[in-house]
CSV table of C-alpha atoms in Angstrom, one decimal:
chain,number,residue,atom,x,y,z
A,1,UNK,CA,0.0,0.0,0.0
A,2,UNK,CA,1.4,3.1,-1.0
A,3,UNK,CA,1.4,5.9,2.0
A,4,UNK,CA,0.1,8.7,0.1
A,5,UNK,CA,-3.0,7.6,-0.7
A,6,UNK,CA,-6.2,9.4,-0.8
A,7,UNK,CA,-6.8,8.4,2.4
A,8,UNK,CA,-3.9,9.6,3.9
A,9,UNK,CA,-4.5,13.0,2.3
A,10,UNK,CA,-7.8,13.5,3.9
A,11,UNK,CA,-7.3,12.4,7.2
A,12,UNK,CA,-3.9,13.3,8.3
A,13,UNK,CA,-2.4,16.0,5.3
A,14,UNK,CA,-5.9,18.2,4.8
A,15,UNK,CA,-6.7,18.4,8.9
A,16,UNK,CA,-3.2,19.6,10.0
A,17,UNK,CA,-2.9,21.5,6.6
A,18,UNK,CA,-6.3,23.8,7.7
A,19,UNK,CA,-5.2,24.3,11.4
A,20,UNK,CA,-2.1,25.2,11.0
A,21,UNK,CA,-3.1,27.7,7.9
A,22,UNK,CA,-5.8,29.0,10.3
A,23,UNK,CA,-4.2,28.7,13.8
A,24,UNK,CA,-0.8,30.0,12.9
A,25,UNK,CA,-0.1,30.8,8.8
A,26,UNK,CA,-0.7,34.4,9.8
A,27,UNK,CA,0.9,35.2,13.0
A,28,UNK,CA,3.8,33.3,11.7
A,29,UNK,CA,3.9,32.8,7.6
A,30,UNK,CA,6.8,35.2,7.3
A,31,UNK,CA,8.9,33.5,10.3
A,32,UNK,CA,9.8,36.9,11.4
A,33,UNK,CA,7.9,36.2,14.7
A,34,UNK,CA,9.6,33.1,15.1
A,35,UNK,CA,13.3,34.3,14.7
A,36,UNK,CA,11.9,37.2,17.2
A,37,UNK,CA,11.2,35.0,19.9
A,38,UNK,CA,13.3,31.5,19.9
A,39,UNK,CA,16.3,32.6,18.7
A,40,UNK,CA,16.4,34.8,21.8
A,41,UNK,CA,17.0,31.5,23.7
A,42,UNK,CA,19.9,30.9,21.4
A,43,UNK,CA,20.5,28.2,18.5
A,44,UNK,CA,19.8,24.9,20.8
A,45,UNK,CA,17.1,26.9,23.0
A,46,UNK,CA,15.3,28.3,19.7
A,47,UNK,CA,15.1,25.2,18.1
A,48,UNK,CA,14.3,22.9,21.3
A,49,UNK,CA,11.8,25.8,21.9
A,50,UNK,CA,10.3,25.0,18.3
A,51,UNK,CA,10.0,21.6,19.3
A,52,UNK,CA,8.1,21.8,21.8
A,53,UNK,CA,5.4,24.3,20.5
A,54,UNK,CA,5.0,21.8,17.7
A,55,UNK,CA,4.9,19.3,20.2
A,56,UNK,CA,1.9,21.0,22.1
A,57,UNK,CA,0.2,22.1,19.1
A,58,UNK,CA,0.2,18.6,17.8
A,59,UNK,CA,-1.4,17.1,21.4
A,60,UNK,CA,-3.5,20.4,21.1
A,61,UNK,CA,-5.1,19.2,17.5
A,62,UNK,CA,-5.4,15.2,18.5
A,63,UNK,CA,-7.1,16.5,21.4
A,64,UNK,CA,-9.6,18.8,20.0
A,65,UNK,CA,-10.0,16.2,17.0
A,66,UNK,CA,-10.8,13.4,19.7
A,67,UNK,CA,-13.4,15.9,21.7
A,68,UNK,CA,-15.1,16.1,18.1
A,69,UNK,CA,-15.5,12.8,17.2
A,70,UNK,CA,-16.6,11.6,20.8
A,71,UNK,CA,-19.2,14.2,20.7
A,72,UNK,CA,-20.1,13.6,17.3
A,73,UNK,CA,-19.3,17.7,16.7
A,74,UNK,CA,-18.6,17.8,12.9
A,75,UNK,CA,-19.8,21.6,12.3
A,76,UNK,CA,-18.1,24.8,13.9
A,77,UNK,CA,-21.4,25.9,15.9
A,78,UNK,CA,-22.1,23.0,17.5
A,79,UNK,CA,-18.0,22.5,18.6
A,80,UNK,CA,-18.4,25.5,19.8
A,81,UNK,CA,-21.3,24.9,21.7
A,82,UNK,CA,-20.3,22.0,23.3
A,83,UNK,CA,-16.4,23.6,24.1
A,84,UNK,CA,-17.2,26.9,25.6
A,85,UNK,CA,-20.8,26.7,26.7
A,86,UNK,CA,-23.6,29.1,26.9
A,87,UNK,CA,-21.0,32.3,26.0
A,88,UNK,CA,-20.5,30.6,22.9
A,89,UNK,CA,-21.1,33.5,20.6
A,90,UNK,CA,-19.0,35.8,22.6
A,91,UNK,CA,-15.9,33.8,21.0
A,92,UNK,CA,-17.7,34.6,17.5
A,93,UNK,CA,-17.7,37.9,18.6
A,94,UNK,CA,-13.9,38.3,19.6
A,95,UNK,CA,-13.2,36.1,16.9
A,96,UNK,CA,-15.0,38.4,14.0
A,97,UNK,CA,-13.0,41.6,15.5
A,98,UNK,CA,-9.5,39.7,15.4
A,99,UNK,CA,-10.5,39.2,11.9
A,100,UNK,CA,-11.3,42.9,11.3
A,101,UNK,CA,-8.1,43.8,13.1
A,102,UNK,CA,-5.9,41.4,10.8
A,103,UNK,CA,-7.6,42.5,7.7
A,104,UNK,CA,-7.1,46.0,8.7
A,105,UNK,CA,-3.1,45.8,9.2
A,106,UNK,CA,-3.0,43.6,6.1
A,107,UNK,CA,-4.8,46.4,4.4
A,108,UNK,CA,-2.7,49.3,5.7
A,109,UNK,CA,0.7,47.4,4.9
A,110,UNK,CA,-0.5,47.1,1.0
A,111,UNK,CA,-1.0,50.7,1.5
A,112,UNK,CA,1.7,51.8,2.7
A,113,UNK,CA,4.2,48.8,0.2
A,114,UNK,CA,2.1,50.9,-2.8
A,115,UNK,CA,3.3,54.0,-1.5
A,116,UNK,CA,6.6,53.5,-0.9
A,117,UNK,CA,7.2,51.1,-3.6
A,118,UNK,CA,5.4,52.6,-7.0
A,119,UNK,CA,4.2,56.3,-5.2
A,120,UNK,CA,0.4,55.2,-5.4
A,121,UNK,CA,-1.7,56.5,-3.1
A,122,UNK,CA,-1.8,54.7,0.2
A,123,UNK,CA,-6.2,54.8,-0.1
A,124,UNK,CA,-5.4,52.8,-3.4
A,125,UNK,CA,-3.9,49.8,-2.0
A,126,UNK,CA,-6.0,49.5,1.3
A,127,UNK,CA,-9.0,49.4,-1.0
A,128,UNK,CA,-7.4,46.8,-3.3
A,129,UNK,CA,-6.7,44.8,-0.8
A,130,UNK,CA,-10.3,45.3,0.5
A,131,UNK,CA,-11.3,44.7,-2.4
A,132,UNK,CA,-9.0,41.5,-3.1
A,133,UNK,CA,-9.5,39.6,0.2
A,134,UNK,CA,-13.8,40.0,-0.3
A,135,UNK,CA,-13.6,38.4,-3.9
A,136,UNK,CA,-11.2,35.6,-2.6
A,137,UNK,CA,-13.5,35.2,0.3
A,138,UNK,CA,-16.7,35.0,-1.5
A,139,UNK,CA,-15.6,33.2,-4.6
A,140,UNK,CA,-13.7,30.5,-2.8
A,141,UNK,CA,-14.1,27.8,-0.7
């Protein structure tokens, strides 16, 4: 049997893939924040420091994977339901303003690359990246 299978792809690639795209590609897809932080700890400490986050990340995932499936929780509101409790939607609610807040540096930092870069009006790349992120959102999946 060969090990990348369908199978494999769905259950183990396409899981970890989405969380860590979701949980961490944006706090850390540049790996500026990462050489910020571990390397301060030196060469051994940084990468033993890596280790470990993976490390609790991964138990993080099995475990939140396993309250799932014993709860039979395959849709976000009813997780979310079951996780937090009545004060469910106050995570939706913190959750939509990080959003905001991440689209809105994303935003400016177009802006201001535009400026800087081709002397285009900083207005003209917030709203293109506006503009960008709602099409992506709405056409994709």
């Amino acid at each position: 049997m060969h090990v990348f299978n369908q199978r494999f792809y769905r259950v183990y690639v396409v899981p970890a893939a989405v969380f860590q795209s979701v949980g961490i590609g944006g706090g850390y897809g540049t790996g500026r924040e990462l050489i910020e932080f571990f390397t301060s700890f030196g060469p051994l400490g940084g990468l033993l420091g890596m280790l470990l986050a993976a490390l609790l990340l991964g138990v993080i995932l099995a475990l939140t994977y396993e309250f799932a499936r014993r709860f039979h929780l395959y849709d976000y509101r009813s997780f979310f339901k079951n996780l937090i409790g009545r004060y469910w939607w106050l995570f939706e609610v913190l959750y939509l303003t990080l959003a905001m807040i991440a689209l809105a540096v994303v935003a400016s930092a177009a802006g201001e690359i535009l400026e800087s870069t081709f002397h285009i009006p900083p207005a003209v790349g917030v709203i293109s990246m506006m503009i960008i992120v709602g099409i992506i959102c709405f056409y994709g999946r």
